CSV table of C-alpha atoms and ligand atoms in Angstrom, one decimal:
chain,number,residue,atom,x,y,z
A,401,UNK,CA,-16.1,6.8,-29.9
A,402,UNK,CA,-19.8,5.8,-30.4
A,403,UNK,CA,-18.5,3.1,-32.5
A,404,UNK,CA,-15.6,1.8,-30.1
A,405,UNK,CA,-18.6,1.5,-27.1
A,406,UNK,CA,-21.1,-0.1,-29.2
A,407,UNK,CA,-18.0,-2.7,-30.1
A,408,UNK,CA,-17.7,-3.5,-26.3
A,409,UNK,CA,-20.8,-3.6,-25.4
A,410,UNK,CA,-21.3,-6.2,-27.7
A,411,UNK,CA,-18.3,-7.7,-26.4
A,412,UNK,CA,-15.6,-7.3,-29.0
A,413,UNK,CA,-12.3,-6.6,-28.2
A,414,UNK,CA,-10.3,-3.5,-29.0
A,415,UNK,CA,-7.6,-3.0,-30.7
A,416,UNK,CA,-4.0,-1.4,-29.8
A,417,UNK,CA,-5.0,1.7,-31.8
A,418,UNK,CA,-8.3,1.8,-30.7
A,419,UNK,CA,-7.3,1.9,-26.9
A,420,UNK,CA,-4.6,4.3,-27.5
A,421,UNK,CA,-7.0,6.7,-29.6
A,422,UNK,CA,-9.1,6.9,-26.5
A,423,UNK,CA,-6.9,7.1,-23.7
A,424,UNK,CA,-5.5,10.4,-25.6
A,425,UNK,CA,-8.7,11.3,-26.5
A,426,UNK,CA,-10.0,11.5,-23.2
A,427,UNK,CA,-6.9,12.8,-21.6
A,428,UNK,CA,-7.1,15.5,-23.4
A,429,UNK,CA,-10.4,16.7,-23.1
A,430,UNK,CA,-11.7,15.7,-26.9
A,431,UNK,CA,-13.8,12.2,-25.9
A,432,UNK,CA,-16.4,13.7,-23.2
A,433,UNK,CA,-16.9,12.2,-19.5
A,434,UNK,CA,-20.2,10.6,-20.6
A,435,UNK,CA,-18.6,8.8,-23.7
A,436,UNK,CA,-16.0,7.4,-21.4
A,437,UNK,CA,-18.3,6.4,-18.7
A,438,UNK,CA,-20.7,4.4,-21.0
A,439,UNK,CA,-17.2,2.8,-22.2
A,440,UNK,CA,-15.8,2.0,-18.5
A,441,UNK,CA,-19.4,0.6,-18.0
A,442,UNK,CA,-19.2,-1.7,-21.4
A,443,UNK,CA,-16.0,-2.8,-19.9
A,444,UNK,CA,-17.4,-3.3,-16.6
A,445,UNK,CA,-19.5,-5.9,-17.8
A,446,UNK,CA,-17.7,-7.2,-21.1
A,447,UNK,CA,-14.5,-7.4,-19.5
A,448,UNK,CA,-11.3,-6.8,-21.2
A,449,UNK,CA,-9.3,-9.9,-22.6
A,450,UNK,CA,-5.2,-9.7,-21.8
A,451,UNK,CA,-4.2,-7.8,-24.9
A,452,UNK,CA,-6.6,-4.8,-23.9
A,453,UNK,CA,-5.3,-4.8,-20.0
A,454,UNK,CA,-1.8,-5.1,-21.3
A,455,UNK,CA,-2.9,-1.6,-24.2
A,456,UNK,CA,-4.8,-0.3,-21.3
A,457,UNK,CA,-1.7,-0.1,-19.1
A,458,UNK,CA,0.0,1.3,-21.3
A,459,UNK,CA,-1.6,3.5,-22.8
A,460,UNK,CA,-2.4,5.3,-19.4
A,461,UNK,CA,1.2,5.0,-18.1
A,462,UNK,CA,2.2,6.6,-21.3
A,463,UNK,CA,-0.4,9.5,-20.9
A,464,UNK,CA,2.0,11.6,-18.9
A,465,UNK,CA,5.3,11.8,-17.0
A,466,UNK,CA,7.1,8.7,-16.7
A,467,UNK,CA,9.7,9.1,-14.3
A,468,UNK,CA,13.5,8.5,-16.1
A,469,UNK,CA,15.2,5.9,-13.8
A,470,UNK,CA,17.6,4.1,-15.9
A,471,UNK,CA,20.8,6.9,-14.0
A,472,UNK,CA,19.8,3.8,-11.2
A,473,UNK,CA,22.0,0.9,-11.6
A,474,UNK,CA,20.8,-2.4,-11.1
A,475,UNK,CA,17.0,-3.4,-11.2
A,476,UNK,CA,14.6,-0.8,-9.7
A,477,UNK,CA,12.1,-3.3,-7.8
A,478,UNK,CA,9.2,-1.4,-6.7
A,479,UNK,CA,6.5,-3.0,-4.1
A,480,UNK,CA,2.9,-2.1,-4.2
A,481,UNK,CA,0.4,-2.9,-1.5
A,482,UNK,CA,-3.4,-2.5,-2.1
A,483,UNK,CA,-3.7,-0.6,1.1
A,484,UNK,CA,-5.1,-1.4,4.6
A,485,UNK,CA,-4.9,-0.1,8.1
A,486,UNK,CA,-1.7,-0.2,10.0
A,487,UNK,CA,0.4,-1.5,6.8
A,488,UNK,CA,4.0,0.1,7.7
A,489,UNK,CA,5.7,-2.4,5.8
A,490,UNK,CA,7.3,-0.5,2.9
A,491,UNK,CA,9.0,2.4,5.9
A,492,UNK,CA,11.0,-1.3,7.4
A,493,UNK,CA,11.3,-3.0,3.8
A,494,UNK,CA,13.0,0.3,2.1
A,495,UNK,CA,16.2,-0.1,4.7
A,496,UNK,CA,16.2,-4.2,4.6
A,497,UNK,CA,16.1,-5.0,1.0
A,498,UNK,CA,18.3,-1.6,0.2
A,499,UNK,CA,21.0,-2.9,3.1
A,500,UNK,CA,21.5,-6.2,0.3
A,501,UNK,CA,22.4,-3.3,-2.6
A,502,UNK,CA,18.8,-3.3,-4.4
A,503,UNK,CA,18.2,0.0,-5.4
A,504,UNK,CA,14.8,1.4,-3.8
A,505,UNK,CA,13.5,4.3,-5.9
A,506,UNK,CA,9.6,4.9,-3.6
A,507,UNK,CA,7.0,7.0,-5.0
A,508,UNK,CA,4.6,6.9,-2.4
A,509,UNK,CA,1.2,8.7,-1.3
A,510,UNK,CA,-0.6,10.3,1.4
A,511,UNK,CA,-3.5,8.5,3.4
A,512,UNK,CA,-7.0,9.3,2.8
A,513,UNK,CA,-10.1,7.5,4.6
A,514,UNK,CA,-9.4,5.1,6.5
A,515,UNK,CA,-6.1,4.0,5.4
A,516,UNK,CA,-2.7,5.9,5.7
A,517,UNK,CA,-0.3,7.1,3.8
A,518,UNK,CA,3.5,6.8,3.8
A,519,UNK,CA,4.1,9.6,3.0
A,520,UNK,CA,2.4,11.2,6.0
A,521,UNK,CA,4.4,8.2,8.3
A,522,UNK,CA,7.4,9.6,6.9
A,523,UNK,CA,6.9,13.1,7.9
A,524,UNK,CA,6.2,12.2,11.7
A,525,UNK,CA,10.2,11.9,11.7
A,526,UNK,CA,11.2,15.4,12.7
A,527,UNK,CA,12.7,17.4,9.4
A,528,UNK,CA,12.0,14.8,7.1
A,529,UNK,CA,11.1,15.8,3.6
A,530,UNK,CA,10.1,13.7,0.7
A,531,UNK,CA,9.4,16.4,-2.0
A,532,UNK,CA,12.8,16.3,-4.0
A,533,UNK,CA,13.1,16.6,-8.0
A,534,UNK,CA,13.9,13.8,-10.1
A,535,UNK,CA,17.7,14.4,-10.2
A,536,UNK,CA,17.7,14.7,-6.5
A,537,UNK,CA,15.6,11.2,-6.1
A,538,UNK,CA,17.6,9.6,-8.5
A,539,UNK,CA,21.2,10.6,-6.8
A,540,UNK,CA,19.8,9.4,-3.5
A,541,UNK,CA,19.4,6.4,-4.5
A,542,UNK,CA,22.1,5.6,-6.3
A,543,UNK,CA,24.4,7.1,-3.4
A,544,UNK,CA,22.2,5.2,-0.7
A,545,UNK,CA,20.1,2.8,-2.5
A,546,UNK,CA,17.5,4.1,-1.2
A,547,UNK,CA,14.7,7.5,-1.2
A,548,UNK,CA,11.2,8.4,-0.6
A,549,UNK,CA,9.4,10.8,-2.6
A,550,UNK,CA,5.9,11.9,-2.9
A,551,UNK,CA,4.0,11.8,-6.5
A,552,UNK,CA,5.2,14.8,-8.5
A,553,UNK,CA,3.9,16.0,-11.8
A,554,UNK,CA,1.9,15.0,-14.2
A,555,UNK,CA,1.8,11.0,-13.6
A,556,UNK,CA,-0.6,9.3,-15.3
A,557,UNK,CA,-3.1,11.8,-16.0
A,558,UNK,CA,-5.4,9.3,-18.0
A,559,UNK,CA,-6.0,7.2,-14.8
A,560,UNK,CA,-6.5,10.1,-12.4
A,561,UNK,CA,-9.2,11.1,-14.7
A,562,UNK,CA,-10.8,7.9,-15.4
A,563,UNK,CA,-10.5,6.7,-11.5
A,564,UNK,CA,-12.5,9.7,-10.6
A,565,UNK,CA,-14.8,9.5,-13.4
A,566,UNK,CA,-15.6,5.6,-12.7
A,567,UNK,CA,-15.8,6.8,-8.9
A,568,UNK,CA,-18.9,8.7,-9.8
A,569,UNK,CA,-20.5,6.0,-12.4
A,570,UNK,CA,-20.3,2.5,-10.5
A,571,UNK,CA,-17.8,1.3,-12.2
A,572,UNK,CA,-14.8,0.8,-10.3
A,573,UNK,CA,-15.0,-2.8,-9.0
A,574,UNK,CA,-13.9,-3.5,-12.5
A,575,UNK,CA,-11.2,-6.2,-12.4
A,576,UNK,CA,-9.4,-5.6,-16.0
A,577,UNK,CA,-9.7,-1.4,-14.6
A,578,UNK,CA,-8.4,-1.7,-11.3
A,579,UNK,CA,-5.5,-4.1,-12.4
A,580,UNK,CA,-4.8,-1.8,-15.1
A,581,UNK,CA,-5.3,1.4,-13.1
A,582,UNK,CA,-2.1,0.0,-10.6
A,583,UNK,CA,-0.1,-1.1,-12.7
A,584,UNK,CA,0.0,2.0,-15.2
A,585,UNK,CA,0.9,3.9,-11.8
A,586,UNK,CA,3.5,1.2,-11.5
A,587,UNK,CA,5.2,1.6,-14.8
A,588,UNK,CA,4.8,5.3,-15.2
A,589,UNK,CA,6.8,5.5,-11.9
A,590,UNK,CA,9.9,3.7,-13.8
A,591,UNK,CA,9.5,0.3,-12.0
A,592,UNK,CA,11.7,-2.8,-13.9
A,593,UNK,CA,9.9,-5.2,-12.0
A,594,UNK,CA,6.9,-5.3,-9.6
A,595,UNK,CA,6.3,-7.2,-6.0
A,596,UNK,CA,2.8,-6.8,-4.9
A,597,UNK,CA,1.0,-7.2,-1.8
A,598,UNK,CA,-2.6,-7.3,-2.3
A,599,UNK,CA,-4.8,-7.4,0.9
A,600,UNK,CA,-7.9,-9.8,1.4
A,601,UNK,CA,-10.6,-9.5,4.1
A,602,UNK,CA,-12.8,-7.1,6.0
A,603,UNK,CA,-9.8,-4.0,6.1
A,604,UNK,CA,-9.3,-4.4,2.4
A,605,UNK,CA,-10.4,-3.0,-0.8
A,606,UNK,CA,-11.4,-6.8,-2.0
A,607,UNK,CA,-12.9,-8.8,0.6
A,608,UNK,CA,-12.7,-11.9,-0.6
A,609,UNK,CA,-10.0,-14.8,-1.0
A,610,UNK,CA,-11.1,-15.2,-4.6
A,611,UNK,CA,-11.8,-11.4,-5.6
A,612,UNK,CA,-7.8,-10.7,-4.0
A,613,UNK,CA,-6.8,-13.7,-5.9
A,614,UNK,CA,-8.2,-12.9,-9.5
A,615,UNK,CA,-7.2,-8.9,-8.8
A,616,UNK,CA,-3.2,-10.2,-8.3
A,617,UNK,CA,-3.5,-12.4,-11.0
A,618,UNK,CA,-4.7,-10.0,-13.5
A,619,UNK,CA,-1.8,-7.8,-12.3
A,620,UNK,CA,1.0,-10.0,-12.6
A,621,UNK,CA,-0.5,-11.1,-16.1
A,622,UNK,CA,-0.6,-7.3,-17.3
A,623,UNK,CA,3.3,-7.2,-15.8
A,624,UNK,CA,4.3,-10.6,-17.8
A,625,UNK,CA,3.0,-8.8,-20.8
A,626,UNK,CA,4.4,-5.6,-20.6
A,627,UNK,CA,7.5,-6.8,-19.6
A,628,UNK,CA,8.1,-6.2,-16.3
A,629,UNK,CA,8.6,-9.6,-13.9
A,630,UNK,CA,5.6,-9.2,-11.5
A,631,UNK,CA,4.5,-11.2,-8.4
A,632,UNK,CA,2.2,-11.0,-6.1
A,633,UNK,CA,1.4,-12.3,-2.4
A,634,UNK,CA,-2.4,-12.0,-0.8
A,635,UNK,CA,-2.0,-11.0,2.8
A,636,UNK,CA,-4.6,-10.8,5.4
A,637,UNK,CA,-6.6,-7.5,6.2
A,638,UNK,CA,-8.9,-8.7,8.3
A,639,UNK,CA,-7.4,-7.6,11.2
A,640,UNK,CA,-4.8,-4.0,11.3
A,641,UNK,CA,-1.1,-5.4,10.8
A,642,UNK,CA,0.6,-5.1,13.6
A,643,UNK,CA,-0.5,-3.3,16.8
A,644,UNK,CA,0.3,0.5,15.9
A,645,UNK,CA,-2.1,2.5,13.9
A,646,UNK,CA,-1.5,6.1,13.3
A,647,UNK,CA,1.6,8.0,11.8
A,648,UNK,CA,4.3,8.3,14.4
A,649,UNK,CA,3.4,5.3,16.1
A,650,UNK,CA,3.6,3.1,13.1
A,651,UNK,CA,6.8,4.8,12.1
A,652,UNK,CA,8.5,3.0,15.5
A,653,UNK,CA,7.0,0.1,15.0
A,654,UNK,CA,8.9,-0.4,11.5
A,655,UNK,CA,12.1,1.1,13.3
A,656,UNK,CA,11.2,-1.4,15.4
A,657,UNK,CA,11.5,-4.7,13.0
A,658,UNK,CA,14.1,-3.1,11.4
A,659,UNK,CA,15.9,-3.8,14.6
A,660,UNK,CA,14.8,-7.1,15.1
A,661,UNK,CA,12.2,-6.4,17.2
A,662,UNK,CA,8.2,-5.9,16.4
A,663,UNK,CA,5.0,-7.6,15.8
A,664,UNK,CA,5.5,-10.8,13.9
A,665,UNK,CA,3.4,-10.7,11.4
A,666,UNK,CA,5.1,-6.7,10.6
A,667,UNK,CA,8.2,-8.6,10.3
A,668,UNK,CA,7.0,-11.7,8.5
A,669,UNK,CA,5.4,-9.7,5.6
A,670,UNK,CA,8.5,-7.7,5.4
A,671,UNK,CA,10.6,-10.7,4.9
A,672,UNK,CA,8.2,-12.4,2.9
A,673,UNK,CA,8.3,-9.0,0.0
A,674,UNK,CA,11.2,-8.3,0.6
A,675,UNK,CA,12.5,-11.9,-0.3
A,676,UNK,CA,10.5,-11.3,-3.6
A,677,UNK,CA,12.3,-7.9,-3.8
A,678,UNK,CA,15.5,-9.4,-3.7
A,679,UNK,CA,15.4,-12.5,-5.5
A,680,UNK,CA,13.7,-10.6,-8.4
A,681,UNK,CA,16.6,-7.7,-8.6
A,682,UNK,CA,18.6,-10.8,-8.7
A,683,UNK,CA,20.7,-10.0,-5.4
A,684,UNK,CA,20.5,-13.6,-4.1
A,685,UNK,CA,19.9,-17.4,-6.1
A,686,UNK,CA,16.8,-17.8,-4.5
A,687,UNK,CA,14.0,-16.6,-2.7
A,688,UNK,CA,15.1,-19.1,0.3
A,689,UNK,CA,18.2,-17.8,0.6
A,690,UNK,CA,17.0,-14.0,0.0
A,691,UNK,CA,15.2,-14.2,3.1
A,692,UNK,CA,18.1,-15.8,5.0
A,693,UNK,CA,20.4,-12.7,3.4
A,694,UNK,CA,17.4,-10.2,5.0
A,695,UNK,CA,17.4,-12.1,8.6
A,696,UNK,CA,21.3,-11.2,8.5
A,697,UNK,CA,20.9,-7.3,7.7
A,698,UNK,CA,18.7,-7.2,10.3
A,699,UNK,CA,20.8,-9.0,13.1
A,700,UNK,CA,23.9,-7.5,12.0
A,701,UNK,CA,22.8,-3.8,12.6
A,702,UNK,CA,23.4,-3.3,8.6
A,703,UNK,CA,19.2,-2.5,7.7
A,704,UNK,CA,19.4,0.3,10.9
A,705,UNK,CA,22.4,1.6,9.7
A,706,UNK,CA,20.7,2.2,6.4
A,707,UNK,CA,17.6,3.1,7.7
A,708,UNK,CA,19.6,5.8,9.9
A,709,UNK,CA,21.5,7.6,6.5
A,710,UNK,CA,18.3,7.3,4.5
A,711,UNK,CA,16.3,9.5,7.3
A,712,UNK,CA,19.2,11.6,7.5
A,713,UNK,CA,19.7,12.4,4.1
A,714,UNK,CA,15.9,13.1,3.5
A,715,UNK,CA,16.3,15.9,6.3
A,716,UNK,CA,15.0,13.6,9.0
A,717,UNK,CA,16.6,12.8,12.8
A,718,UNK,CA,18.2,10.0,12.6
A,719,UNK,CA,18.5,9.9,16.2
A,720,UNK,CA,14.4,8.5,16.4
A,721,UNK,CA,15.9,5.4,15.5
A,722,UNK,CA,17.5,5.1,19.2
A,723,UNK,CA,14.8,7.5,21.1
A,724,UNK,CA,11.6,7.4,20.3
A,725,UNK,CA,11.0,10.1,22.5
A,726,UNK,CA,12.1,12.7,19.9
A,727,UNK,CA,8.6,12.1,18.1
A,728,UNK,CA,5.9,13.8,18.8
A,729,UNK,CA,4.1,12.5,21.9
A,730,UNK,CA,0.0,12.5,21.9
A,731,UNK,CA,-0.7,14.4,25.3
A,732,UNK,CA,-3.5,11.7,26.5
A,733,UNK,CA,-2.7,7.8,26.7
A,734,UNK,CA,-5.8,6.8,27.2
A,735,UNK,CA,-7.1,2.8,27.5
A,736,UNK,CA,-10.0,1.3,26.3
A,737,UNK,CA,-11.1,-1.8,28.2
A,738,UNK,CA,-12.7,-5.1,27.8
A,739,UNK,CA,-16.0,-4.9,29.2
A,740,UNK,CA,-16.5,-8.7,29.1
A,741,UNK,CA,-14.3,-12.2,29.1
A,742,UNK,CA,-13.7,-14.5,26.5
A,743,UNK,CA,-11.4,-14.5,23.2
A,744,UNK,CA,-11.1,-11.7,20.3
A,745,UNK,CA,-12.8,-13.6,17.6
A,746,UNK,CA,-12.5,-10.9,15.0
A,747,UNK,CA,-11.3,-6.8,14.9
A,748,UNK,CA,-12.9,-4.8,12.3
A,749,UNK,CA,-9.9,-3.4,10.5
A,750,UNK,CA,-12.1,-0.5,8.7
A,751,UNK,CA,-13.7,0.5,11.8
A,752,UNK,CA,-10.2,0.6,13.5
A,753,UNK,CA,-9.1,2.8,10.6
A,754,UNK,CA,-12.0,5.4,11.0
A,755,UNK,CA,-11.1,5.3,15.1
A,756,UNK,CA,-7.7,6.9,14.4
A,757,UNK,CA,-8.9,8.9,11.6
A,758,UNK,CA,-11.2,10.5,14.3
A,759,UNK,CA,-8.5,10.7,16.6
A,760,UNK,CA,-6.8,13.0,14.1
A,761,UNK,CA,-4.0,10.7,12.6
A,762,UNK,CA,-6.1,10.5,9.3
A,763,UNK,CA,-8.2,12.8,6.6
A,764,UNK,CA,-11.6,12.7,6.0
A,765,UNK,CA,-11.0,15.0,3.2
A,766,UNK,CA,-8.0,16.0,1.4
A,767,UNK,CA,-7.5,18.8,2.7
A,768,UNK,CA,-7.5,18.1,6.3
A,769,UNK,CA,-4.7,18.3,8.6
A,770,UNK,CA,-3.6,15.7,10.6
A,771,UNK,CA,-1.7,15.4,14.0
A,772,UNK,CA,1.4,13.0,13.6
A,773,UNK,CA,1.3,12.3,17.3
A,774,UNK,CA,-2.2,10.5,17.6
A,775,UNK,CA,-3.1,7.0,17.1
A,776,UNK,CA,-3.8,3.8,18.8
A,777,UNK,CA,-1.9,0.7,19.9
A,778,UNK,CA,-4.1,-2.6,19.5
A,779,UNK,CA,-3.1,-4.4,22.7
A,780,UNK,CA,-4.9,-7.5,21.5
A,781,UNK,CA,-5.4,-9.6,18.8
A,782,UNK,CA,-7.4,-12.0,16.8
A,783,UNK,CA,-7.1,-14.9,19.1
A,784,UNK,CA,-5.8,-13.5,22.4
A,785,UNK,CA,-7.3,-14.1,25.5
A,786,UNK,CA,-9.3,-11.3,27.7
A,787,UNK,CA,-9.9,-11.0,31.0
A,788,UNK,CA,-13.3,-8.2,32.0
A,789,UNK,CA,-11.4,-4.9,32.5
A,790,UNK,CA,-8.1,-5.9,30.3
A,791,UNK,CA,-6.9,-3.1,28.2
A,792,UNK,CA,-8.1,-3.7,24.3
A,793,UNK,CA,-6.8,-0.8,23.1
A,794,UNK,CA,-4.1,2.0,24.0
A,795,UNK,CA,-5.9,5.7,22.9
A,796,UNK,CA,-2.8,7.8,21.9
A,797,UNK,CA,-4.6,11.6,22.1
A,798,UNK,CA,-5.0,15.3,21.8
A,799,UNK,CA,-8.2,15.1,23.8
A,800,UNK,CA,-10.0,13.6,26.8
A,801,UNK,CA,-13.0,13.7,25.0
A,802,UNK,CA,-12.9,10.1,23.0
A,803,UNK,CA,-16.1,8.9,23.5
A,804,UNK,CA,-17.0,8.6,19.8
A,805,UNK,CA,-13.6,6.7,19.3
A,806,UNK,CA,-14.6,4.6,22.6
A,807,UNK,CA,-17.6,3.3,20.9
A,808,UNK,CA,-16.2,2.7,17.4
A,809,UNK,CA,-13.2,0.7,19.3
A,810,UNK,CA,-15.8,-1.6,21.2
A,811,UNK,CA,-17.7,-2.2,18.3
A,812,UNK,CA,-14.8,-3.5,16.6
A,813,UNK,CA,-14.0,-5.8,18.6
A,814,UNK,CA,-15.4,-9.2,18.9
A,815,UNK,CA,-15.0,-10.9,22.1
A,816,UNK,CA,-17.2,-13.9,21.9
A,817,UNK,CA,-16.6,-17.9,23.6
A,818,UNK,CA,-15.1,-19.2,20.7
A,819,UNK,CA,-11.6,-20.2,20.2
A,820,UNK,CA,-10.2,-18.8,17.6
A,821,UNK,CA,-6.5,-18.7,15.9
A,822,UNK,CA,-5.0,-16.0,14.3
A,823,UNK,CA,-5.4,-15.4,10.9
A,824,UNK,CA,-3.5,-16.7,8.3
A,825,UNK,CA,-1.2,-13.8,7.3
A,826,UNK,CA,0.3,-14.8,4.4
A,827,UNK,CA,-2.4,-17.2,1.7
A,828,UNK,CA,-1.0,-17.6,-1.0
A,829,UNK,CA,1.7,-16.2,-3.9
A,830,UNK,CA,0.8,-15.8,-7.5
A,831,UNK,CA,3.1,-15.7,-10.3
B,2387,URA,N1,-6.7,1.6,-6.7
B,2387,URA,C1,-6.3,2.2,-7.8
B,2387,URA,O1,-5.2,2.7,-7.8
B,2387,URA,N2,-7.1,2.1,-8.9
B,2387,URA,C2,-8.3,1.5,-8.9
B,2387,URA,O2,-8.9,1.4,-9.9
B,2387,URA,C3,-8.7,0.9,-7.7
B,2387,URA,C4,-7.9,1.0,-6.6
């Protein structure tokens, strides 16, 4: 191990065997923490060429389960998003690209911080369940094209350890680890090919045009290589998506666009992955006309009729697709007004994010509970006009006492005297 660090350090790539020798060695306990953090922090600064990412991937997607969907017929086309705040898209995309016959097998995750989790979205539907076995998942989805589960066993082990460790050791704003460190997750969870939305701005885990922009393109590089046909889209997080931020309410606003309703920049990034989705499990000639085939599902009732047998075979109401008043309800609606005129120049996506975390609709820690009920519902965006005394935000609470959340909600926002347009949602595609 001494030998392999010196080599990076001095900038010298490793080989296959190399990176396989100490991705097993350090799964299983043999190469110590410190070894592998002075390695992650050669890489860090030496970088990793495209062979290594490619080895890298691998090698960590082969350290434990890989979950055994080739019982699926056609091509399993799994979507990735690098995570933000109010991101419901994959709960409307499942039903829509699954109502054109591509097979949607989702391992999904909780939230933690100030991001959610669709898992936890999920569960705000009364009965529904995502833990399943493998056999169970995979006769889902080949009955309905389409399930939800949450991670089980042993996946990917290498990266769980090496994500924590480079946590700890300043070394996870490495591009060739984080690109690596999704896409083993990716591959280990049996996807043939690989749609990914990767977020940009204040809300997101890179900030910057160019940071998103290298971070997709070292992913879909590592998928060209490994063999599994990988785009990627780099959608805006500087604002939340959408208006609805906590679990229940962002499950209706995804019932919502699956319906032909909702925000539209919800339903533009849906049809904009879900184009991808379709086009690459070869379900339509071209991306154009994928997305024409996805407007159709949704105006012809076929994505909510799918959406309706996937929540009830998962144990879930169907009926919360036609009431929303079987969710949950927050006992407080509580607003939170403008205290001055002029436009929303900017909304602080993280801060939002930390506002309904406090309400209760997210974890600080993973063990905390969280009430499905709570949330918030932006009433304005980047670019809308205010009046003094105009609602900014709808509270959705357990408690009167929302002071804290108040102040987090003001700060925020931006109301200044500039005119400003809404973001660009979508920037740019790489392939
Ligand atoms: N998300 C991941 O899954 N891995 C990283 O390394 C960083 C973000």
């Amino acid at each position: 191990m001494v030998d392999l660090i010196e080599k990076k350090r001095d900038g010298l790539p490793l080989t296959k065997e190399e990176i396989e020798w100490c991705v097993a060695g350090y799964t299983n306990g043999e190469i110590p923490d410190y070894q592998m953090s002075a390695l992650a922090m050669a890489i860090y600064f030496q970088d990793l060429n495209e062979d290594e990412r490619a080895e890298l991937t691998m090698s960590m997607a082969e350290s434990g389960d890989q979950i055994d969907l080739s019982q699926i017929e056609g091509i399993k086309v799994d979507k990735h998003s690098t995570g933000g705040v109010g991101d419901k898209t994959t709960i409307a995309l499942a039903p829509l690209v699954a109502a054109l016959g591509v097979p949607v097998a989702k391992m999904s995750g909780r939230g933690l911080g100030h991001t959610g989790g669709t898992i936890d979205k999920l569960e705000a539907i009364p009965g529904f369940d995502c833990e399943m076995d493998t056999d169970t998942f995979v006769s889902l989805v080949n009955k309905n094209k389409v399930a939800v589960a949450g991670q089980t066993g042993n996946l990917t082990p290498a990266d769980k350890k090496l994500y924590a460790l480079r946590d700890v050791t300043g070394s996870v704003n490495a591009m060739a680890l984080i690109a690596s460190s999704i896409m083993s997750k990716k591959i280990a969870s049996g996807a043939d090919a690989i749609v990914l939305d990767v977020k940009t701005g204040s809300g997101a885990f890179m900030k910057t045009l160019e940071d998103s922009t290298a971070l997709a393109q070292a992913m879909v590089n590592i998928g060209d290589r490994v063999g599994r046909q990988t785009m990627a889209i780099i959608s805006d997080m500087s604002q939340p998506l959408g208006k609805a931020v906590g679990n229940a309410l962002e499950i209706q606003e995804a019932i919502d666009v699956v319906k032909g309703k909702g925000p539209d920049d919800v339903r533009e990034l849906c049809l904009v992955l879900g184009s991808h989705m379709v086009y690459f499990a070869k379900k339509a000639p071209s991306v154009e006309a994928a997305r024409q085939m996805l407007i159709e599902v949704i105006e012809n009732g076929k994505a909510e009729e799918v959406l309706k047998t996937f929540i009830a075979a998962q144990g879930g109401n169907p009926n919360v697709v036609d009431d929303p008043t079987i969710f949950a309800q927050a006992q407080h609606k509580i607003a939170v007004k403008a205290t001055t005129a002029g436009t929303v120049e900017s909304i602080a996506a993280n801060q939002i994010g930390v506002a309904a975390m406090k309400l209760g609709a997210g974890r600080a820690t993973k063990e905390d509970e969280i009430d499905l009920s709570v949330g918030l519902i932006l009433e304005k965006k980047v670019g809308d006009r205010v009046e003094k005394g105009d609602t900014l935000v709808t509270l959705h609470a357990s408690t009167m006492q929302v002071d804290e959340v108040t102040d987090l909600i003001h700060e925020a926002y931006k109301i200044g005297t500039h005119d400003t347009p809404a973001p660009t949602l979508i920037y740019k595609e790489v392939y």
